[in-house]
Amino acid sequence: MADERLKDSKANDGQIDDDRLNEEDYQEPDCRSENISEDITDTEIECLKKELQSEISELEWEFKQAKESLYNERIMQVENKLNQAKMGTAPEFLHVLSLVEETYKIRLQVAKHRMQFALEITNKELDNELQIIQCDVNERLLAAEEQIRLSLQESLCKLQYERAAHQRKASKGESIDLIYSMVYIFWKQYYLAICQKVLKLY
């Protein structure tokens, strides 16, 4: 136990000595720097100022050159964009143009389908109207035919009656020319009646 305590005390003493040496070494540069700062003369300070000013001037010149080069590059980019826009080859213009063309194609297809649908509806309506007109014309024709048939029957009955009467009169010595004139008048009236019926249908 005593030996261990001696070893610990020696180790602690050695550590303390090392700390002192480190503190002395740390303090020496400060003293040296103070000596160095005291040794710098005014001429050296002026030289340092000139060097710093020259470096600053050089940095300013480099910055100016970089600024001008960036400006010129930007101007060239803008001019290229303007030329592309005038020629219609700008990527942005082409992208918008492709979108417009695609939209136009879609709308054109929709318009075609709508037109076909409208034409189909119109054709169906026209067919219906034509069927209605055809039915109406057929009904009118049938009515006209029936009316003409009745008129003919009535006229034939009258003609037969008048013929019988004229036959009785002819047997008494009257001329048969009167019968022919009556037939001519009948057929003339019949023809005029048919023409009037046909004109009314149209």
XYZ file of C-alpha atoms in Angstrom:
202
model
C 0.000 0.000 0.000
C 2.820 2.435 0.812
C 4.538 1.700 -2.481
C 1.371 2.451 -4.374
C 0.963 5.770 -2.567
C 4.555 6.716 -3.431
C 3.974 5.866 -7.061
C 0.792 7.954 -7.119
C 2.507 10.922 -5.501
C 5.407 10.731 -8.002
C 2.979 10.518 -10.893
C 1.112 13.548 -9.612
C 4.372 15.452 -9.167
C 5.378 14.571 -12.731
C 2.041 15.727 -14.077
C 2.352 19.037 -12.246
C 5.843 19.554 -13.709
C 4.525 18.831 -17.222
C 1.712 21.354 -16.766
C 4.198 23.984 -15.693
C 6.386 23.292 -18.709
C 3.376 23.562 -21.028
C 2.367 26.877 -19.469
C 5.883 28.212 -19.956
C 5.918 27.022 -23.573
C 2.538 28.620 -24.145
C 3.669 31.917 -22.682
C 6.854 32.052 -24.751
C 5.113 32.623 -28.140
C 3.205 35.550 -26.677
C 6.420 37.111 -25.652
C 7.908 36.381 -29.050
C 4.880 37.824 -30.861
C 5.113 40.939 -28.748
C 8.752 41.195 -29.677
C 7.936 40.663 -33.367
C 5.177 43.294 -33.297
C 7.560 45.709 -31.682
C 10.157 44.981 -34.358
C 7.761 45.892 -37.336
C 8.607 49.326 -38.679
C 6.475 51.914 -40.436
C 8.001 51.076 -43.801
C 6.982 47.462 -43.417
C 3.463 48.577 -42.519
C 3.351 50.700 -45.654
C 4.543 47.762 -47.716
C 1.848 45.595 -46.221
C -0.760 48.261 -47.001
C 0.414 48.470 -50.591
C 0.327 44.713 -50.946
C -3.187 44.602 -49.507
C -4.310 47.453 -51.779
C -2.843 45.715 -54.812
C -4.603 42.501 -53.855
C -7.860 44.408 -53.366
C -7.415 46.119 -56.736
C -6.707 42.796 -58.377
C -9.799 41.255 -56.774
C -11.895 44.227 -57.881
C -10.576 43.878 -61.437
C -11.313 40.149 -61.445
C -14.795 40.825 -60.087
C -15.386 43.443 -62.770
C -14.187 41.067 -65.487
C -16.397 38.283 -64.157
C -19.356 40.682 -63.977
C -18.810 41.852 -67.565
C -18.424 38.304 -68.831
C -21.633 37.242 -67.076
C -23.417 40.312 -68.461
C -22.215 39.597 -71.998
C -23.156 35.952 -71.652
C -26.620 36.925 -70.456
C -27.003 39.364 -73.362
C -26.047 36.609 -75.804
C -28.579 34.260 -74.210
C -31.326 36.890 -74.495
C -30.431 37.578 -78.144
C -30.469 33.859 -78.898
C -33.886 33.571 -77.261
C -35.167 36.505 -79.324
C -33.830 34.987 -82.538
C -35.376 31.625 -81.663
C -38.681 33.349 -80.910
C -38.575 35.187 -84.260
C -37.726 32.001 -86.150
C -40.232 29.945 -84.153
C -37.626 27.485 -82.890
C -37.626 28.413 -79.207
C -38.156 25.373 -76.933
C -40.826 27.214 -74.978
C -42.613 28.177 -78.200
C -42.387 24.635 -79.542
C -43.772 23.242 -76.288
C -46.716 25.645 -76.358
C -47.215 24.941 -80.072
C -47.331 21.196 -79.437
C -49.926 21.719 -76.698
C -52.004 23.936 -79.000
C -51.818 21.400 -81.835
C -52.820 18.572 -79.514
C -55.739 20.613 -78.184
C -56.743 21.500 -81.756
C -56.724 17.838 -82.795
C -58.848 16.850 -79.809
C -61.348 19.644 -80.429
C -61.445 18.811 -84.150
C -62.282 15.189 -83.381
C -64.975 16.274 -80.918
C -66.411 18.679 -83.517
C -66.458 15.923 -86.155
C -68.293 13.545 -83.823
C -70.760 16.276 -82.887
C -71.327 17.111 -86.562
C -71.922 13.453 -87.419
C -74.329 13.126 -84.511
C -76.171 16.296 -85.574
C -76.343 15.049 -89.176
C -77.770 11.723 -88.028
C -80.427 13.494 -85.971
C -81.233 15.840 -88.882
C -81.498 12.937 -91.316
C -83.812 11.076 -88.963
C -85.993 14.160 -88.534
C -86.039 14.663 -92.318
C -87.002 11.033 -92.881
C -89.808 11.394 -90.362
C -91.055 14.561 -92.047
C -90.894 12.898 -95.467
C -92.831 9.914 -94.165
C -95.462 12.213 -92.688
C -95.716 14.172 -95.956
C -95.893 10.946 -97.960
C -98.682 9.635 -95.769
C -100.539 12.932 -96.086
C -100.137 12.907 -99.886
C -101.321 9.321 -100.076
C -104.355 10.142 -97.966
C -105.162 13.140 -100.145
C -104.718 11.090 -103.311
C -107.022 8.404 -101.990
C -109.586 11.019 -101.019
C -109.298 12.669 -104.442
C -109.615 9.329 -106.207
C -112.673 8.494 -104.148
C -114.200 11.885 -104.855
C -113.444 11.576 -108.587
C -114.909 8.062 -108.618
C -118.066 9.315 -106.974
C -118.234 12.215 -109.402
C -117.789 9.838 -112.320
C -120.497 7.557 -111.028
C -122.804 10.499 -110.588
C -121.945 11.810 -114.050
C -122.462 8.387 -115.588
C -125.817 8.111 -113.934
C -126.780 11.522 -115.289
C -125.451 10.600 -118.722
C -127.407 7.371 -118.748
C -130.507 9.223 -117.665
C -130.018 11.910 -120.317
C -129.225 9.258 -122.924
C -132.433 7.446 -122.181
C -134.315 10.717 -122.363
C -132.691 11.631 -125.643
C -133.390 8.195 -127.008
C -137.018 8.746 -126.248
C -136.834 12.131 -127.909
C -134.860 10.718 -130.872
C -137.542 8.142 -131.421
C -139.843 11.091 -131.905
C -137.626 12.459 -134.726
C -135.047 14.713 -132.944
C -131.421 14.792 -134.130
C -128.743 12.651 -132.453
C -126.202 15.530 -132.622
C -127.504 16.770 -129.326
C -126.409 13.542 -127.662
C -122.859 13.911 -128.981
C -122.670 17.467 -127.744
C -123.803 16.377 -124.295
C -121.124 13.671 -124.163
C -118.456 16.161 -125.213
C -119.511 18.598 -122.496
C -119.441 15.826 -119.891
C -115.949 14.672 -120.712
C -114.691 18.253 -120.780
C -116.093 18.881 -117.301
C -114.613 15.610 -116.125
C -111.142 16.559 -117.407
C -111.303 19.994 -115.763
C -112.370 18.452 -112.454
C -109.422 16.041 -112.482
C -106.980 18.869 -113.263
C -108.322 20.948 -110.370
C -107.988 18.044 -107.925
C -104.401 17.395 -108.975
C -103.478 21.086 -108.649
C -104.950 21.217 -105.144
C -102.697 18.351 -104.065
C -99.555 20.359 -104.920
